[in-house]
Tab-separated table of C-alpha atoms in Angstrom:
chain	number	residue	atom	x	y	z
A	6	MET	CA	-120.277	19.912	160.626
A	7	ALA	CA	-120.325	23.558	160.437
A	8	ARG	CA	-121.904	25.544	163.318
A	9	GLN	CA	-125.302	26.808	162.413
A	10	ILE	CA	-125.358	30.171	161.739
A	11	LYS	CA	-128.100	32.841	162.691
A	12	PRO	CA	-129.550	36.153	161.586
A	13	GLN	CA	-129.110	38.859	163.769
A	14	GLU	CA	-131.221	42.096	164.963
A	15	ASN	CA	-129.260	44.905	163.514
A	16	ASN	CA	-130.422	48.645	164.102
A	17	GLY	CA	-133.977	47.363	163.547
A	18	GLY	CA	-132.931	45.995	160.190
A	19	ILE	CA	-131.356	42.161	160.004
A	20	ARG	CA	-127.576	41.006	159.137
A	21	ILE	CA	-126.241	37.439	159.228
A	22	ARG	CA	-122.579	37.347	160.764
A	23	PHE	CA	-120.448	34.421	160.349
A	24	THR	CA	-116.139	33.482	159.966
A	25	TYR	CA	-115.769	31.343	156.895
A	26	ARG	CA	-111.707	29.891	156.511
A	27	GLY	CA	-110.181	32.383	159.203
A	28	HIS	CA	-112.021	35.376	157.603
A	29	ARG	CA	-114.859	37.273	159.131
A	30	HIS	CA	-117.839	38.115	156.772
A	31	ASN	CA	-121.133	40.743	157.633
A	32	LEU	CA	-124.419	39.791	155.233
A	33	GLY	CA	-126.293	43.040	155.725
A	34	LEU	CA	-130.139	42.507	154.098
A	35	PRO	CA	-131.352	45.642	153.010
A	36	GLY	CA	-135.326	45.980	152.442
A	37	LEU	CA	-135.974	43.162	155.691
A	38	HIS	CA	-136.871	44.362	159.040
A	39	TRP	CA	-136.328	42.131	162.389
A	40	ALA	CA	-139.892	43.514	163.466
A	41	ASN	CA	-141.477	41.323	160.976
A	42	PRO	CA	-141.867	37.766	160.861
A	43	GLU	CA	-142.377	37.228	157.276
A	44	HIS	CA	-138.688	38.981	156.791
A	45	ARG	CA	-137.205	36.755	159.571
A	46	ALA	CA	-138.279	33.710	157.946
A	47	ILE	CA	-136.038	34.845	155.270
A	48	ALA	CA	-133.354	35.516	156.783
A	49	TRP	CA	-133.538	32.291	158.780
A	50	ALA	CA	-133.766	30.774	154.975
A	51	ILE	CA	-130.609	32.080	154.163
A	52	ALA	CA	-128.674	31.526	157.229
A	53	ALA	CA	-129.690	28.051	156.698
A	54	GLN	CA	-128.221	28.003	153.368
A	55	ILE	CA	-124.883	29.530	154.309
A	56	THR	CA	-124.485	26.956	156.513
A	57	SER	CA	-125.199	24.722	154.081
A	58	ASP	CA	-122.547	25.989	151.810
A	59	VAL	CA	-120.149	26.648	154.709
A	60	SER	CA	-120.405	22.904	155.491
A	61	ARG	CA	-119.719	21.674	152.167
A	62	GLY	CA	-116.944	24.264	151.731
A	63	THR	CA	-118.658	25.504	148.535
A	64	LEU	CA	-119.654	29.432	149.649
A	65	GLY	CA	-120.046	31.948	146.768
A	66	PRO	CA	-120.124	35.791	146.650
A	67	LEU	CA	-121.854	37.131	149.680
A	68	GLU	CA	-124.355	38.969	146.981
A	69	SER	CA	-125.456	35.859	146.102
A	70	TYR	CA	-127.363	35.089	148.945
A	71	ARG	CA	-128.711	38.462	149.282
A	72	HIS	CA	-132.762	38.525	149.042
A	73	GLN	CA	-134.220	39.420	145.966
A	74	GLU	CA	-137.421	41.752	146.037
A	75	GLN	CA	-139.487	40.216	143.474
A	76	PRO	CA	-140.729	42.975	140.996
A	77	ALA	CA	-144.804	43.323	141.706
A	78	ALA	CA	-147.059	41.646	139.142
A	79	PRO	CA	-148.693	44.788	136.768
A	80	ALA	CA	-152.112	45.642	137.610
A	81	PRO	CA	-154.642	43.518	134.690
A	82	MET	CA	-155.589	45.991	132.295
A	83	GLU	CA	-159.088	46.852	131.938
A	84	PRO	CA	-160.655	45.382	128.679
A	85	LEU	CA	-161.185	48.578	127.043
A	86	GLU	CA	-157.295	49.136	127.876
A	87	VAL	CA	-156.551	45.825	126.357
A	88	TRP	CA	-158.241	45.944	123.125
A	89	ASP	CA	-156.232	49.883	122.716
A	90	SER	CA	-152.941	48.500	123.469
A	91	TRP	CA	-153.517	45.622	121.327
A	92	VAL	CA	-154.803	47.309	118.504
A	93	ASP	CA	-152.084	49.860	118.494
A	94	SER	CA	-149.472	47.445	118.347
A	95	LEU	CA	-150.882	46.256	115.107
A	96	GLY	CA	-150.104	49.651	113.273
A	97	LEU	CA	-153.047	48.821	111.016
A	98	PRO	CA	-154.353	51.621	108.429
A	99	ALA	CA	-156.968	54.171	108.887
A	100	TYR	CA	-159.638	52.306	106.921
A	101	THR	CA	-159.068	49.121	108.316
A	102	LEU	CA	-159.647	50.417	111.602
A	103	ALA	CA	-162.732	51.950	110.951
A	104	GLY	CA	-164.325	48.768	110.313
A	105	HIS	CA	-164.388	45.700	112.802
A	106	TYR	CA	-162.034	47.214	114.674
A	107	ARG	CA	-164.388	50.640	115.467
A	108	THR	CA	-167.779	49.103	116.125
A	109	THR	CA	-165.887	46.085	118.684
A	110	ARG	CA	-164.504	48.930	120.304
A	111	ARG	CA	-167.915	50.962	120.931
A	112	ALA	CA	-169.453	47.451	121.978
A	113	LEU	CA	-167.008	47.453	124.440
A	114	GLU	CA	-167.814	51.495	125.861
A	115	ARG	CA	-171.135	50.108	126.361
A	116	GLY	CA	-170.662	47.101	127.896
A	117	ASP	CA	-172.492	45.210	125.115
A	118	LEU	CA	-169.592	43.385	123.193
A	119	PHE	CA	-171.357	39.876	123.297
A	120	ASP	CA	-174.949	40.710	123.046
A	121	PRO	CA	-177.294	38.088	122.368
A	122	GLY	CA	-179.157	39.000	119.345
A	123	LEU	CA	-175.836	39.274	117.413
A	124	SER	CA	-175.376	37.169	114.045
A	125	PRO	CA	-173.099	34.124	114.352
A	126	ALA	CA	-170.804	35.756	112.171
A	127	THR	CA	-170.420	39.278	114.364
A	128	TRP	CA	-170.673	37.281	117.415
A	129	ASN	CA	-167.689	34.617	116.015
A	130	ARG	CA	-165.601	37.795	114.919
A	131	ARG	CA	-165.330	39.177	117.992
A	132	ARG	CA	-164.621	36.372	119.856
A	133	LYS	CA	-161.790	35.776	117.548
A	134	LEU	CA	-160.194	39.797	118.273
A	135	VAL	CA	-161.021	39.595	121.655
A	136	ALA	CA	-159.051	36.262	121.705
A	137	ARG	CA	-156.392	37.005	120.074
A	138	ALA	CA	-156.048	41.115	122.392
A	139	TYR	CA	-156.075	39.166	125.583
A	140	SER	CA	-153.724	36.484	124.571
A	141	TRP	CA	-151.395	39.851	123.396
A	142	ALA	CA	-151.661	41.118	126.746
A	143	ASN	CA	-150.841	37.996	128.476
A	144	GLN	CA	-154.466	38.414	130.553
A	145	GLU	CA	-156.912	35.473	131.331
A	146	ASN	CA	-159.253	36.555	128.927
A	147	PRO	CA	-163.195	36.804	130.808
A	148	TRP	CA	-165.254	35.670	127.639
A	149	ALA	CA	-163.321	32.655	126.945
A	150	HIS	CA	-166.018	30.681	128.049
A	151	LEU	CA	-168.070	31.784	125.180
A	152	LYS	CA	-168.468	29.116	122.630
A	153	PRO	CA	-168.421	30.313	118.970
A	154	ARG	CA	-172.359	30.429	116.945
A	155	LYS	CA	-172.852	27.849	114.022
A	156	LYS	CA	-174.686	29.370	111.553
A	157	PRO	CA	-176.487	27.133	109.693
A	158	ARG	CA	-175.470	27.452	105.935
A	159	ALA	CA	-178.376	27.190	103.751
A	160	PRO	CA	-178.168	26.259	99.575
A	161	VAL	CA	-177.522	29.265	97.418
A	162	GLU	CA	-180.795	29.544	95.108
A	163	VAL	CA	-179.535	31.334	92.239
A	164	PHE	CA	-181.708	32.269	89.043
A	165	LYS	CA	-182.960	30.233	86.800
A	166	PRO	CA	-182.979	31.298	82.995
A	167	ARG	CA	-185.594	32.506	82.677
A	168	GLU	CA	-185.698	34.402	85.581
A	169	LEU	CA	-182.343	36.216	84.206
A	170	ARG	CA	-183.815	37.063	80.819
A	171	ALA	CA	-187.593	38.600	82.973
A	172	ILE	CA	-184.674	40.695	84.623
A	173	LEU	CA	-182.556	41.789	82.150
A	174	ALA	CA	-185.802	43.099	80.204
A	175	ALA	CA	-187.535	44.613	83.196
A	176	ILE	CA	-183.667	46.757	83.497
A	177	GLN	CA	-183.631	47.548	79.839
A	178	GLU	CA	-187.246	48.488	79.928
A	179	HIS	CA	-186.782	51.154	82.349
A	180	HIS	CA	-182.946	51.191	83.370
A	181	GLY	CA	-181.404	51.341	79.926
A	182	HIS	CA	-178.331	52.704	81.234
A	183	TYR	CA	-177.472	49.902	83.142
A	184	TRP	CA	-178.344	47.059	80.764
A	185	ASN	CA	-174.703	46.128	79.929
A	186	PHE	CA	-173.514	46.523	83.378
A	187	VAL	CA	-176.097	43.844	84.446
A	188	ARG	CA	-175.278	41.646	81.560
A	189	PHE	CA	-171.891	41.901	82.396
A	190	LEU	CA	-172.873	41.046	86.257
A	191	MET	CA	-174.455	37.975	84.906
A	192	ALA	CA	-172.082	36.480	82.112
A	193	SER	CA	-168.646	37.076	84.302
A	194	GLY	CA	-169.039	36.072	87.792
A	195	CYS	CA	-167.470	38.842	89.221
A	196	ARG	CA	-168.150	40.812	92.197
A	197	PHE	CA	-170.003	44.317	92.179
A	198	GLY	CA	-166.988	46.081	93.347
A	199	GLU	CA	-165.399	43.933	90.585
A	200	ALA	CA	-167.640	44.505	87.392
A	201	ALA	CA	-168.007	48.592	88.551
A	202	GLY	CA	-164.193	48.733	88.808
A	203	VAL	CA	-163.499	47.595	85.257
A	204	LEU	CA	-160.912	50.311	83.507
A	205	GLY	CA	-160.632	50.912	79.581
A	206	ARG	CA	-156.573	49.276	79.684
A	207	ASN	CA	-158.439	45.987	81.522
A	208	ILE	CA	-159.655	45.451	78.176
A	209	ASP	CA	-157.885	43.381	75.164
A	210	LEU	CA	-160.354	43.101	72.161
A	211	GLU	CA	-158.059	41.265	70.497
A	212	ALA	CA	-157.436	38.585	72.498
A	213	ALA	CA	-160.786	39.290	74.133
A	214	THR	CA	-159.985	39.293	77.449
A	215	VAL	CA	-160.814	41.176	80.164
A	216	THR	CA	-158.537	41.949	83.727
A	217	VAL	CA	-159.774	42.024	87.039
A	218	SER	CA	-157.637	43.842	89.245
A	219	THR	CA	-159.424	46.862	90.449
A	220	SER	CA	-162.306	47.177	92.013
A	221	VAL	CA	-164.780	50.007	93.365
A	222	ARG	CA	-165.211	50.246	97.037
A	223	ARG	CA	-166.593	52.352	99.772
A	224	ASN	CA	-164.055	54.485	101.945
A	225	ILE	CA	-165.547	53.978	105.455
A	226	GLN	CA	-163.915	56.926	106.802
A	227	THR	CA	-165.623	59.805	104.342
A	228	ASN	CA	-168.219	57.500	103.215
A	229	ARG	CA	-167.139	58.303	99.230
A	230	GLN	CA	-166.871	55.732	96.379
A	231	GLU	CA	-163.368	55.348	95.288
A	232	LEU	CA	-161.681	52.992	92.855
A	233	ARG	CA	-158.951	51.357	94.459
A	234	ARG	CA	-156.438	49.250	93.286
A	235	GLY	CA	-156.899	45.111	93.917
A	236	THR	CA	-159.611	43.087	94.364
A	237	LYS	CA	-161.014	41.616	97.690
A	238	THR	CA	-158.904	38.905	97.752
A	239	GLU	CA	-155.800	40.911	95.838
A	240	THR	CA	-155.918	38.415	93.460
A	241	VAL	CA	-155.416	39.353	89.457
A	242	ARG	CA	-157.798	37.059	87.510
A	243	VAL	CA	-157.687	37.351	83.496
A	244	LEU	CA	-161.201	36.294	82.086
A	245	GLU	CA	-161.484	35.255	78.508
A	246	SER	CA	-164.768	35.377	76.968
A	247	PRO	CA	-166.503	36.474	73.618
A	248	GLY	CA	-169.577	37.066	75.557
A	249	LEU	CA	-168.033	39.380	77.761
A	250	MET	CA	-166.307	41.299	74.767
A	251	GLU	CA	-169.748	41.681	72.850
A	252	ILE	CA	-170.865	43.247	76.360
A	253	LEU	CA	-168.174	45.789	76.878
A	254	GLU	CA	-168.202	46.617	72.818
A	255	ALA	CA	-171.900	47.240	72.871
A	256	GLN	CA	-170.989	49.080	76.291
A	257	GLY	CA	-168.120	51.514	74.553
A	258	ILE	CA	-164.569	51.490	76.318
A	259	PRO	CA	-163.965	55.227	77.380
A	260	GLU	CA	-161.138	57.136	75.445
A	261	ASP	CA	-159.443	57.626	78.838
A	262	LEU	CA	-158.320	53.718	79.454
A	263	GLY	CA	-157.755	55.052	83.168
A	264	ALA	CA	-161.535	55.314	83.298
A	265	PRO	CA	-164.202	53.312	84.316
A	266	VAL	CA	-165.610	51.582	81.518
A	267	PHE	CA	-169.395	51.154	83.549
A	268	THR	CA	-170.615	54.065	85.648
A	269	THR	CA	-174.063	56.386	86.450
A	270	VAL	CA	-176.272	58.496	84.352
A	271	ARG	CA	-174.018	61.324	85.682
A	272	GLY	CA	-170.575	59.496	85.399
A	273	CYS	CA	-169.814	58.809	88.875
A	274	LEU	CA	-168.624	55.351	90.388
A	275	ILE	CA	-171.589	53.094	90.325
A	276	ARG	CA	-172.448	52.736	94.397
A	277	ARG	CA	-173.950	49.156	95.188
A	278	SER	CA	-176.698	50.759	97.650
A	279	ARG	CA	-177.792	53.256	95.705
A	280	PHE	CA	-178.066	50.657	92.489
A	281	ARG	CA	-179.294	48.233	94.599
A	282	LYS	CA	-182.435	50.465	95.756
A	283	ALA	CA	-182.601	52.395	92.522
A	284	VAL	CA	-182.477	49.573	89.684
A	285	TRP	CA	-182.268	46.183	91.444
A	286	VAL	CA	-185.239	46.019	93.541
A	287	PRO	CA	-187.626	47.757	91.234
A	288	ALA	CA	-186.435	45.193	87.893
A	289	LEU	CA	-187.537	42.429	89.909
A	290	GLU	CA	-190.429	43.551	91.243
A	291	SER	CA	-191.223	44.945	88.085
A	292	ALA	CA	-189.621	41.062	86.268
A	293	GLY	CA	-192.207	39.414	88.925
A	294	VAL	CA	-189.138	37.821	90.315
A	295	PRO	CA	-188.833	37.210	94.175
A	296	TYR	CA	-186.191	39.130	95.744
A	297	ARG	CA	-182.584	37.800	96.115
A	298	ARG	CA	-179.533	39.871	96.783
A	299	LEU	CA	-177.266	40.910	93.510
A	300	HIS	CA	-174.073	38.610	94.498
A	301	ILE	CA	-176.279	35.348	93.234
A	302	LEU	CA	-176.064	37.013	90.338
A	303	ARG	CA	-172.266	36.095	91.039
A	304	HIS	CA	-173.280	32.762	92.039
A	305	THR	CA	-175.412	31.951	89.521
A	306	ALA	CA	-172.782	32.895	86.853
A	307	LEU	CA	-170.192	30.567	89.215
A	308	SER	CA	-173.012	27.631	89.517
A	309	MET	CA	-173.303	26.999	85.518
A	310	ALA	CA	-169.430	26.958	84.910
A	311	LEU	CA	-169.831	24.361	87.423
A	312	VAL	CA	-172.874	22.375	85.459
A	313	GLN	CA	-171.051	22.893	82.342
A	314	GLY	CA	-168.010	20.736	83.107
A	315	LEU	CA	-165.298	23.472	84.400
A	316	THR	CA	-163.916	22.006	87.319
A	317	VAL	CA	-163.485	23.157	90.874
A	318	PRO	CA	-159.875	24.884	90.390
A	319	GLU	CA	-161.067	26.519	87.519
A	320	VAL	CA	-164.316	27.815	88.823
A	321	ALA	CA	-162.171	28.812	91.638
A	322	TYR	CA	-159.786	31.030	89.355
A	323	LEU	CA	-162.741	32.335	87.965
A	324	ALA	CA	-163.991	33.851	91.318
A	325	GLY	CA	-161.227	34.708	92.387
A	326	HIS	CA	-160.395	32.654	95.443
A	327	ARG	CA	-156.803	31.772	96.679
A	328	ASP	CA	-157.810	27.745	96.816
A	329	SER	CA	-160.867	25.719	95.927
A	330	SER	CA	-162.308	25.097	99.677
A	331	MET	CA	-164.635	28.622	99.250
A	332	VAL	CA	-165.375	26.950	95.942
A	333	LEU	CA	-166.908	23.435	97.660
A	334	ARG	CA	-168.366	25.074	100.748
A	335	THR	CA	-170.470	27.194	98.601
A	336	TYR	CA	-171.601	25.125	95.822
A	337	GLY	CA	-171.021	21.513	96.564
A	338	HIS	CA	-174.735	20.697	96.898
A	339	ILE	CA	-175.185	21.369	92.889
A	340	LEU	CA	-172.132	19.494	91.560
A	341	GLU	CA	-172.822	16.355	90.518
A	342	ARG	CA	-173.623	13.358	92.730
A	343	PRO	CA	-172.590	9.743	91.823
A	344	GLY	CA	-175.159	7.122	91.279
A	345	LEU	CA	-175.556	3.957	92.416
A	346	PRO	CA	-174.185	1.179	90.092
A	347	ALA	CA	-175.899	-0.427	87.673
A	348	ILE	CA	-176.634	-3.993	89.342
A	349	ALA	CA	-180.319	-4.850	91.047
A	350	PRO	CA	-180.595	-7.361	93.894
A	351	TRP	CA	-182.299	-9.592	91.420
A	352	ASP	CA	-178.496	-10.217	89.550
A	353	LEU	CA	-176.815	-11.082	92.184
């Protein structure tokens, strides 16, 4: 059995000297100091390992026994630093950054990221974003204990046919310029921005089709309306309907096929917020119809399509959804429910 090898003090430092197979070896341990008990304990552990290897005849290169300093763990980042570093890594366009990412950062600065008064949608969105940021930073998420909030989904209250007729009559009487635009919203099931973004070149009168591939959206940075290629879900769909063609022909297709079919009185892109305030709300009041959002016109058209027998995948296509799940979640309550078999207990 090999004699126990011991560490030695060397001018305040520590070294290990021993003989192996007739050769004298001297292993210095830089960074370790004899006066430090923890350093001496490390040196004794190294010496014990060398003693064992010498005994078995498996001594390795001396460098392999040196004490390796463990790199200090990086200091944890502050929440705002985690957020900024993660967002920078995403390389998002300025338009996207100006939305939820900007408002979330402002909430972090104010210290009210998860204010109790937040809506369930905003609460859950921030919770997911922050979780992704801390996962990317490989740090413990201080908000991991927060639970998602559930928002009760109320059935969509669509317009009744008599209400639609009353709204159209009020629009025609007081806001005749937008009559065809509202008719198009009612008949197509398009989103507001998609309807406002229909261009002359999107219309094929011979085939009686209109292609939904562009939309009007507000640029959050400039607060201006912009016509952009693509829809909310980045889908392109073709709607075939003689009724839509009648509406579009009545409106008149612009000579410039790259221009929108529906515009404001001054020929500008239609802004949803202004249209709601100046046209939609007064029309409902005039028609005696309880207020509902403009988007309910879309729900109404798609609900009617389901009632008239179109399948869920067909309605999903008309709506511009990538799959049928959204249709089932939103309109499942109006789908025909199965009835009980026509068997009475007394017949059994």
